[in-house]
Amino acid sequence: MRLFCTALSAFTLCAVAMPAGAQEVVVTANRARGGGYMDTSAPSPALALRRTADFAVLQVKVTGDTRDPAKRREEIYAMIRGAIVLAQKSGVELATGETIVEPLTLANYQSLILTDDDDRDDTQAASFLIKSALSQGGDPKAALERIARFVREVPAVGRAEMKTEGEMTLSVVNPEQYRGQIVALVAADATGSAGKFGDDYRVQVQGLDRRIQWGRASLSEVYLYLPVSYVILPKN
């Protein structure tokens, strides 16, 4: 890691440059009344970068209830394999993961765990994610329609069937790439606050060495931010 300091008007920002990765993360939030979203961990909007997420994400489950266990397993995995092939020409991507998203491919799909249904005998299921890209400022309905159309078009195999479950979530690719923009927002807010107290005051910022955090801002937007705080102090 590399230490860097940026002098900005009445104060100095010091932060640790974290190694940039290409991880894709899932962003969820609690639904608030009125159809909106709330994330109580998000900071003041002045300190957060608000942007459209990279993907709309829905979880799907492939369920099979063929009585013979070997045949049931074969049908479930065959349907998943067909979904992977179809996704390549349907404008969607398949993935796994609850927090960190990894691609679901022909090389790893059989590592999906089959879970037993507690309410139905001779029934097992495997779950994974379907992603559809979101355009900046665009309507998420188009992404959801692509996912719904894809689920309808995946060929059934034997008694296996695929259904969506839960509500749409979002994902962001490599949140660390936005560190510079977030630091700039913090700097602008802190310098503006310090300036209101006159030239005899400075700002001390803490938390710039922390990892980027995220929360859901709306149906298709996310907050990206650093858990920072700052205090305004006399220079002498």
PDB file of C-alpha atoms in Angstrom:
ATOM      1  CA  MET A   1       0.000   0.000   0.000  1.00  0.00           C
ATOM      2  CA  ARG A   2       1.135   3.577  -0.731  1.00  0.00           C
ATOM      3  CA  LEU A   3       0.607   6.556   1.563  1.00  0.00           C
ATOM      4  CA  PHE A   4      -0.389   9.767  -0.149  1.00  0.00           C
ATOM      5  CA  CYS A   5      -1.363  13.240   1.057  1.00  0.00           C
ATOM      6  CA  THR A   6      -3.279  15.857  -0.876  1.00  0.00           C
ATOM      7  CA  ALA A   7      -3.134  19.456   0.311  1.00  0.00           C
ATOM      8  CA  LEU A   8      -6.537  21.071  -0.033  1.00  0.00           C
ATOM      9  CA  SER A   9      -6.988  24.676   1.044  1.00  0.00           C
ATOM     10  CA  ALA A  10      -7.322  24.811   4.825  1.00  0.00           C
ATOM     11  CA  PHE A  11      -6.387  21.199   5.545  1.00  0.00           C
ATOM     12  CA  THR A  12      -4.425  18.170   4.409  1.00  0.00           C
ATOM     13  CA  LEU A  13      -5.971  14.851   3.414  1.00  0.00           C
ATOM     14  CA  CYS A  14      -3.924  11.749   4.154  1.00  0.00           C
ATOM     15  CA  ALA A  15      -5.103   8.346   2.981  1.00  0.00           C
ATOM     16  CA  VAL A  16      -3.839   4.866   2.234  1.00  0.00           C
ATOM     17  CA  ALA A  17      -4.211   3.716  -1.360  1.00  0.00           C
ATOM     18  CA  MET A  18      -5.754   0.257  -1.184  1.00  0.00           C
ATOM     19  CA  PRO A  19      -4.975  -2.313  -3.891  1.00  0.00           C
ATOM     20  CA  ALA A  20      -7.651  -2.019  -6.562  1.00  0.00           C
ATOM     21  CA  GLY A  21      -9.553  -5.203  -7.298  1.00  0.00           C
ATOM     22  CA  ALA A  22     -12.212  -6.066  -9.824  1.00  0.00           C
ATOM     23  CA  GLN A  23     -14.650  -7.555  -7.330  1.00  0.00           C
ATOM     24  CA  GLU A  24     -18.341  -7.222  -7.994  1.00  0.00           C
ATOM     25  CA  VAL A  25     -20.488  -6.718  -4.897  1.00  0.00           C
ATOM     26  CA  VAL A  26     -24.194  -7.144  -4.199  1.00  0.00           C
ATOM     27  CA  VAL A  27     -25.999  -4.079  -2.831  1.00  0.00           C
ATOM     28  CA  THR A  28     -29.173  -4.565  -0.813  1.00  0.00           C
ATOM     29  CA  ALA A  29     -31.294  -2.362   1.447  1.00  0.00           C
ATOM     30  CA  ASN A  30     -34.488  -2.389   3.459  1.00  0.00           C
ATOM     31  CA  ARG A  31     -37.601  -1.369   1.566  1.00  0.00           C
ATOM     32  CA  ALA A  32     -39.277   1.643   3.146  1.00  0.00           C
ATOM     33  CA  ARG A  33     -42.963   2.481   3.056  1.00  0.00           C
ATOM     34  CA  GLY A  34     -44.126   4.116  -0.130  1.00  0.00           C
ATOM     35  CA  GLY A  35     -41.957   1.939  -2.376  1.00  0.00           C
ATOM     36  CA  GLY A  36     -38.699   3.733  -1.573  1.00  0.00           C
ATOM     37  CA  TYR A  37     -35.499   2.411  -0.051  1.00  0.00           C
ATOM     38  CA  MET A  38     -33.639   3.322   3.075  1.00  0.00           C
ATOM     39  CA  ASP A  39     -30.118   2.537   4.183  1.00  0.00           C
ATOM     40  CA  THR A  40     -29.438   3.824   7.666  1.00  0.00           C
ATOM     41  CA  SER A  41     -25.688   3.269   7.227  1.00  0.00           C
ATOM     42  CA  ALA A  42     -25.408   5.779   4.357  1.00  0.00           C
ATOM     43  CA  PRO A  43     -23.745   9.117   5.171  1.00  0.00           C
ATOM     44  CA  SER A  44     -24.851  12.610   4.306  1.00  0.00           C
ATOM     45  CA  PRO A  45     -25.459  12.836   0.527  1.00  0.00           C
ATOM     46  CA  ALA A  46     -22.708  15.467   0.362  1.00  0.00           C
ATOM     47  CA  LEU A  47     -20.173  12.799   1.382  1.00  0.00           C
ATOM     48  CA  ALA A  48     -21.430   9.971  -0.845  1.00  0.00           C
ATOM     49  CA  LEU A  49     -21.192   9.266  -4.550  1.00  0.00           C
ATOM     50  CA  ARG A  50     -24.634   8.417  -5.905  1.00  0.00           C
ATOM     51  CA  ARG A  51     -24.705   6.552  -9.208  1.00  0.00           C
ATOM     52  CA  THR A  52     -26.645   3.964 -11.180  1.00  0.00           C
ATOM     53  CA  ALA A  53     -25.626   0.412 -10.288  1.00  0.00           C
ATOM     54  CA  ASP A  54     -23.926  -1.712 -12.927  1.00  0.00           C
ATOM     55  CA  PHE A  55     -26.440  -4.564 -12.847  1.00  0.00           C
ATOM     56  CA  ALA A  56     -29.958  -5.437 -11.788  1.00  0.00           C
ATOM     57  CA  VAL A  57     -29.842  -8.826 -10.046  1.00  0.00           C
ATOM     58  CA  LEU A  58     -32.524 -11.440  -9.399  1.00  0.00           C
ATOM     59  CA  GLN A  59     -32.131 -14.799  -7.713  1.00  0.00           C
ATOM     60  CA  VAL A  60     -33.607 -17.837  -9.422  1.00  0.00           C
ATOM     61  CA  LYS A  61     -34.156 -21.389  -8.260  1.00  0.00           C
ATOM     62  CA  VAL A  62     -34.142 -24.528 -10.384  1.00  0.00           C
ATOM     63  CA  THR A  63     -36.272 -27.190  -8.699  1.00  0.00           C
ATOM     64  CA  GLY A  64     -36.597 -30.856  -9.620  1.00  0.00           C
ATOM     65  CA  ASP A  65     -38.884 -33.509  -8.142  1.00  0.00           C
ATOM     66  CA  THR A  66     -38.132 -36.602 -10.202  1.00  0.00           C
ATOM     67  CA  ARG A  67     -38.297 -39.554  -7.815  1.00  0.00           C
ATOM     68  CA  ASP A  68     -34.994 -41.152  -8.844  1.00  0.00           C
ATOM     69  CA  PRO A  69     -32.197 -39.129  -7.126  1.00  0.00           C
ATOM     70  CA  ALA A  70     -29.640 -39.544  -9.910  1.00  0.00           C
ATOM     71  CA  LYS A  71     -32.156 -38.588 -12.602  1.00  0.00           C
ATOM     72  CA  ARG A  72     -33.362 -35.627 -10.542  1.00  0.00           C
ATOM     73  CA  ARG A  73     -29.817 -34.322 -10.140  1.00  0.00           C
ATOM     74  CA  GLU A  74     -29.135 -34.813 -13.847  1.00  0.00           C
ATOM     75  CA  GLU A  75     -32.242 -32.838 -14.857  1.00  0.00           C
ATOM     76  CA  ILE A  76     -31.511 -29.918 -12.531  1.00  0.00           C
ATOM     77  CA  TYR A  77     -27.924 -29.529 -13.701  1.00  0.00           C
ATOM     78  CA  ALA A  78     -28.922 -30.007 -17.347  1.00  0.00           C
ATOM     79  CA  MET A  79     -31.390 -27.122 -17.070  1.00  0.00           C
ATOM     80  CA  ILE A  80     -28.729 -24.925 -15.473  1.00  0.00           C
ATOM     81  CA  ARG A  81     -26.304 -25.860 -18.239  1.00  0.00           C
ATOM     82  CA  GLY A  82     -28.917 -24.881 -20.822  1.00  0.00           C
ATOM     83  CA  ALA A  83     -29.412 -21.545 -19.051  1.00  0.00           C
ATOM     84  CA  ILE A  84     -25.681 -20.803 -19.221  1.00  0.00           C
ATOM     85  CA  VAL A  85     -25.617 -21.482 -22.968  1.00  0.00           C
ATOM     86  CA  LEU A  86     -28.750 -19.395 -23.587  1.00  0.00           C
ATOM     87  CA  ALA A  87     -27.458 -16.475 -21.493  1.00  0.00           C
ATOM     88  CA  GLN A  88     -24.595 -15.927 -23.927  1.00  0.00           C
ATOM     89  CA  LYS A  89     -27.079 -14.667 -26.547  1.00  0.00           C
ATOM     90  CA  SER A  90     -29.815 -13.221 -24.328  1.00  0.00           C
ATOM     91  CA  GLY A  91     -28.212 -10.079 -22.902  1.00  0.00           C
ATOM     92  CA  VAL A  92     -27.974 -11.432 -19.356  1.00  0.00           C
ATOM     93  CA  GLU A  93     -25.243 -12.968 -17.209  1.00  0.00           C
ATOM     94  CA  LEU A  94     -25.397 -15.762 -14.645  1.00  0.00           C
ATOM     95  CA  ALA A  95     -23.553 -15.620 -11.342  1.00  0.00           C
ATOM     96  CA  THR A  96     -23.321 -16.925  -7.794  1.00  0.00           C
ATOM     97  CA  GLY A  97     -22.614 -15.311  -4.439  1.00  0.00           C
ATOM     98  CA  GLU A  98     -24.403 -13.548  -1.604  1.00  0.00           C
ATOM     99  CA  THR A  99     -21.965 -10.655  -1.136  1.00  0.00           C
ATOM    100  CA  ILE A 100     -19.210 -11.081  -3.726  1.00  0.00           C
ATOM    101  CA  VAL A 101     -20.459 -12.015  -7.200  1.00  0.00           C
ATOM    102  CA  GLU A 102     -18.669 -14.679  -9.245  1.00  0.00           C
ATOM    103  CA  PRO A 103     -19.581 -15.780 -12.798  1.00  0.00           C
ATOM    104  CA  LEU A 104     -21.518 -19.029 -13.197  1.00  0.00           C
ATOM    105  CA  THR A 105     -19.985 -20.907 -16.123  1.00  0.00           C
ATOM    106  CA  LEU A 106     -19.902 -24.300 -17.792  1.00  0.00           C
ATOM    107  CA  ALA A 107     -16.708 -24.941 -15.836  1.00  0.00           C
ATOM    108  CA  ASN A 108     -18.191 -24.448 -12.360  1.00  0.00           C
ATOM    109  CA  TYR A 109     -21.991 -24.871 -12.486  1.00  0.00           C
ATOM    110  CA  GLN A 110     -21.883 -28.374 -11.016  1.00  0.00           C
ATOM    111  CA  SER A 111     -20.407 -26.907  -7.839  1.00  0.00           C
ATOM    112  CA  LEU A 112     -23.832 -25.412  -7.063  1.00  0.00           C
ATOM    113  CA  ILE A 113     -25.204 -27.161  -3.993  1.00  0.00           C
ATOM    114  CA  LEU A 114     -28.522 -28.995  -4.271  1.00  0.00           C
ATOM    115  CA  THR A 115     -30.683 -28.412  -1.196  1.00  0.00           C
ATOM    116  CA  ASP A 116     -33.534 -30.645  -0.046  1.00  0.00           C
ATOM    117  CA  ASP A 117     -37.071 -29.286   0.188  1.00  0.00           C
ATOM    118  CA  ASP A 118     -38.310 -29.711   3.767  1.00  0.00           C
ATOM    119  CA  ASP A 119     -41.951 -29.713   2.653  1.00  0.00           C
ATOM    120  CA  ARG A 120     -41.781 -31.980  -0.391  1.00  0.00           C
ATOM    121  CA  ASP A 121     -40.313 -35.454  -0.648  1.00  0.00           C
ATOM    122  CA  ASP A 122     -37.936 -36.281  -3.488  1.00  0.00           C
ATOM    123  CA  THR A 123     -37.424 -32.583  -4.252  1.00  0.00           C
ATOM    124  CA  GLN A 124     -34.178 -30.640  -4.525  1.00  0.00           C
ATOM    125  CA  ALA A 125     -33.199 -27.215  -5.816  1.00  0.00           C
ATOM    126  CA  ALA A 126     -30.199 -25.088  -6.756  1.00  0.00           C
ATOM    127  CA  SER A 127     -30.158 -21.283  -6.679  1.00  0.00           C
ATOM    128  CA  PHE A 128     -28.076 -18.727  -8.549  1.00  0.00           C
ATOM    129  CA  LEU A 129     -28.245 -15.132  -9.822  1.00  0.00           C
ATOM    130  CA  ILE A 130     -29.273 -13.598 -13.129  1.00  0.00           C
ATOM    131  CA  LYS A 131     -27.828 -10.161 -13.923  1.00  0.00           C
ATOM    132  CA  SER A 132     -28.868  -7.605 -16.508  1.00  0.00           C
ATOM    133  CA  ALA A 133     -26.866  -4.448 -17.193  1.00  0.00           C
ATOM    134  CA  LEU A 134     -28.325  -1.084 -16.187  1.00  0.00           C
ATOM    135  CA  SER A 135     -27.762   1.987 -18.340  1.00  0.00           C
ATOM    136  CA  GLN A 136     -26.775   5.168 -16.514  1.00  0.00           C
ATOM    137  CA  GLY A 137     -29.975   6.998 -15.638  1.00  0.00           C
ATOM    138  CA  GLY A 138     -32.036   4.387 -17.470  1.00  0.00           C
ATOM    139  CA  ASP A 139     -35.238   2.634 -16.468  1.00  0.00           C
ATOM    140  CA  PRO A 140     -34.597  -0.616 -14.546  1.00  0.00           C
ATOM    141  CA  LYS A 141     -37.805  -2.070 -15.990  1.00  0.00           C
ATOM    142  CA  ALA A 142     -35.974  -2.921 -19.215  1.00  0.00           C
ATOM    143  CA  ALA A 143     -33.373  -4.930 -17.284  1.00  0.00           C
ATOM    144  CA  LEU A 144     -36.071  -6.773 -15.343  1.00  0.00           C
ATOM    145  CA  GLU A 145     -37.948  -7.546 -18.550  1.00  0.00           C
ATOM    146  CA  ARG A 146     -34.790  -9.080 -20.052  1.00  0.00           C
ATOM    147  CA  ILE A 147     -34.428 -11.304 -16.998  1.00  0.00           C
ATOM    148  CA  ALA A 148     -38.103 -12.333 -17.039  1.00  0.00           C
ATOM    149  CA  ARG A 149     -37.952 -13.127 -20.755  1.00  0.00           C
ATOM    150  CA  PHE A 150     -34.793 -15.157 -20.261  1.00  0.00           C
ATOM    151  CA  VAL A 151     -36.351 -17.240 -17.469  1.00  0.00           C
ATOM    152  CA  ARG A 152     -39.334 -18.028 -19.707  1.00  0.00           C
ATOM    153  CA  GLU A 153     -37.067 -19.086 -22.575  1.00  0.00           C
ATOM    154  CA  VAL A 154     -34.768 -21.461 -20.679  1.00  0.00           C
ATOM    155  CA  PRO A 155     -35.669 -24.979 -21.900  1.00  0.00           C
ATOM    156  CA  ALA A 156     -37.175 -27.235 -19.236  1.00  0.00           C
ATOM    157  CA  VAL A 157     -35.487 -30.594 -18.710  1.00  0.00           C
ATOM    158  CA  GLY A 158     -37.646 -33.446 -17.442  1.00  0.00           C
ATOM    159  CA  ARG A 159     -39.458 -32.293 -14.312  1.00  0.00           C
ATOM    160  CA  ALA A 160     -36.993 -29.487 -13.541  1.00  0.00           C
ATOM    161  CA  GLU A 161     -38.354 -25.935 -13.560  1.00  0.00           C
ATOM    162  CA  MET A 162     -36.901 -22.457 -13.020  1.00  0.00           C
ATOM    163  CA  LYS A 163     -38.551 -19.610 -11.109  1.00  0.00           C
ATOM    164  CA  THR A 164     -37.420 -16.226  -9.824  1.00  0.00           C
ATOM    165  CA  GLU A 165     -37.504 -15.603  -6.085  1.00  0.00           C
ATOM    166  CA  GLY A 166     -37.230 -12.518  -3.931  1.00  0.00           C
ATOM    167  CA  GLU A 167     -36.902  -8.908  -5.043  1.00  0.00           C
ATOM    168  CA  MET A 168     -34.444  -7.238  -7.363  1.00  0.00           C
ATOM    169  CA  THR A 169     -31.099  -6.285  -5.888  1.00  0.00           C
ATOM    170  CA  LEU A 170     -28.184  -4.436  -7.467  1.00  0.00           C
ATOM    171  CA  SER A 171     -24.493  -5.014  -8.023  1.00  0.00           C
ATOM    172  CA  VAL A 172     -21.481  -2.746  -8.507  1.00  0.00           C
ATOM    173  CA  VAL A 173     -18.239  -3.761 -10.199  1.00  0.00           C
ATOM    174  CA  ASN A 174     -15.018  -2.764  -8.416  1.00  0.00           C
ATOM    175  CA  PRO A 175     -16.262  -0.142  -5.930  1.00  0.00           C
ATOM    176  CA  GLU A 176     -12.648   0.847  -5.176  1.00  0.00           C
ATOM    177  CA  GLN A 177     -12.364   2.515  -8.588  1.00  0.00           C
ATOM    178  CA  TYR A 178     -14.522   5.370  -7.235  1.00  0.00           C
ATOM    179  CA  ARG A 179     -12.245   6.196  -4.291  1.00  0.00           C
ATOM    180  CA  GLY A 180     -10.856   9.347  -5.925  1.00  0.00           C
ATOM    181  CA  GLN A 181     -14.318  10.750  -6.657  1.00  0.00           C
ATOM    182  CA  ILE A 182     -15.473  10.030  -3.111  1.00  0.00           C
ATOM    183  CA  VAL A 183     -12.404  11.690  -1.572  1.00  0.00           C
ATOM    184  CA  ALA A 184     -13.070  14.741  -3.761  1.00  0.00           C
ATOM    185  CA  LEU A 185     -16.629  14.944  -2.391  1.00  0.00           C
ATOM    186  CA  VAL A 186     -15.336  14.755   1.178  1.00  0.00           C
ATOM    187  CA  ALA A 187     -12.725  17.416   0.440  1.00  0.00           C
ATOM    188  CA  ALA A 188     -15.279  19.781  -1.089  1.00  0.00           C
ATOM    189  CA  ASP A 189     -17.660  19.397   1.839  1.00  0.00           C
ATOM    190  CA  ALA A 190     -14.920  19.769   4.459  1.00  0.00           C
ATOM    191  CA  THR A 191     -13.264  22.805   2.853  1.00  0.00           C
ATOM    192  CA  GLY A 192     -16.643  24.464   2.413  1.00  0.00           C
ATOM    193  CA  SER A 193     -17.470  23.934   6.074  1.00  0.00           C
ATOM    194  CA  ALA A 194     -14.066  25.184   7.230  1.00  0.00           C
ATOM    195  CA  GLY A 195     -14.322  28.285   5.063  1.00  0.00           C
ATOM    196  CA  LYS A 196     -17.447  29.391   6.895  1.00  0.00           C
ATOM    197  CA  PHE A 197     -15.391  29.737  10.079  1.00  0.00           C
ATOM    198  CA  GLY A 198     -12.693  31.927   8.516  1.00  0.00           C
ATOM    199  CA  ASP A 199      -9.008  31.574   7.695  1.00  0.00           C
ATOM    200  CA  ASP A 200      -8.014  30.773  11.272  1.00  0.00           C
ATOM    201  CA  TYR A 201      -9.595  27.303  11.184  1.00  0.00           C
ATOM    202  CA  ARG A 202      -8.569  23.986   9.674  1.00  0.00           C
ATOM    203  CA  VAL A 203     -10.195  20.596   9.122  1.00  0.00           C
ATOM    204  CA  GLN A 204      -9.015  17.229  10.417  1.00  0.00           C
ATOM    205  CA  VAL A 205     -10.396  14.236   8.490  1.00  0.00           C
ATOM    206  CA  GLN A 206     -10.419  10.644   9.722  1.00  0.00           C
ATOM    207  CA  GLY A 207     -11.386   7.438   7.935  1.00  0.00           C
ATOM    208  CA  LEU A 208      -9.911   7.992   4.474  1.00  0.00           C
ATOM    209  CA  ASP A 209      -7.871   4.797   4.849  1.00  0.00           C
ATOM    210  CA  ARG A 210     -11.015   2.671   5.223  1.00  0.00           C
ATOM    211  CA  ARG A 211     -12.489   0.434   2.540  1.00  0.00           C
ATOM    212  CA  ILE A 212     -15.221   1.757   0.273  1.00  0.00           C
ATOM    213  CA  GLN A 213     -18.707   0.988   1.593  1.00  0.00           C
ATOM    214  CA  TRP A 214     -22.031   0.949  -0.202  1.00  0.00           C
ATOM    215  CA  GLY A 215     -25.772   1.135   0.298  1.00  0.00           C
ATOM    216  CA  ARG A 216     -28.870   1.289  -1.833  1.00  0.00           C
ATOM    217  CA  ALA A 217     -30.129   4.758  -2.718  1.00  0.00           C
ATOM    218  CA  SER A 218     -33.143   3.949  -4.928  1.00  0.00           C
ATOM    219  CA  LEU A 219     -34.564   1.231  -7.150  1.00  0.00           C
ATOM    220  CA  SER A 220     -31.556   1.403  -9.475  1.00  0.00           C
ATOM    221  CA  GLU A 221     -29.011   3.649  -7.693  1.00  0.00           C
ATOM    222  CA  VAL A 222     -26.396   3.077  -5.012  1.00  0.00           C
ATOM    223  CA  TYR A 223     -24.420   5.166  -2.541  1.00  0.00           C
ATOM    224  CA  LEU A 224     -20.651   4.641  -2.515  1.00  0.00           C
ATOM    225  CA  TYR A 225     -18.850   6.242   0.387  1.00  0.00           C
ATOM    226  CA  LEU A 226     -16.062   6.165   2.934  1.00  0.00           C
ATOM    227  CA  PRO A 227     -16.960   6.002   6.649  1.00  0.00           C
ATOM    228  CA  VAL A 228     -15.233   9.317   7.320  1.00  0.00           C
ATOM    229  CA  SER A 229     -15.656  12.021   9.916  1.00  0.00           C
ATOM    230  CA  TYR A 230     -14.076  15.428  10.246  1.00  0.00           C
ATOM    231  CA  VAL A 231     -13.725  18.142  12.857  1.00  0.00           C
ATOM    232  CA  ILE A 232     -13.041  21.860  12.432  1.00  0.00           C
ATOM    233  CA  LEU A 233     -10.228  23.120  14.673  1.00  0.00           C
ATOM    234  CA  PRO A 234      -8.401  26.402  15.264  1.00  0.00           C
ATOM    235  CA  LYS A 235      -5.071  26.524  13.433  1.00  0.00           C
ATOM    236  CA  ASN A 236      -3.231  27.578  16.596  1.00  0.00           C
TER     237      ASN A 236
END
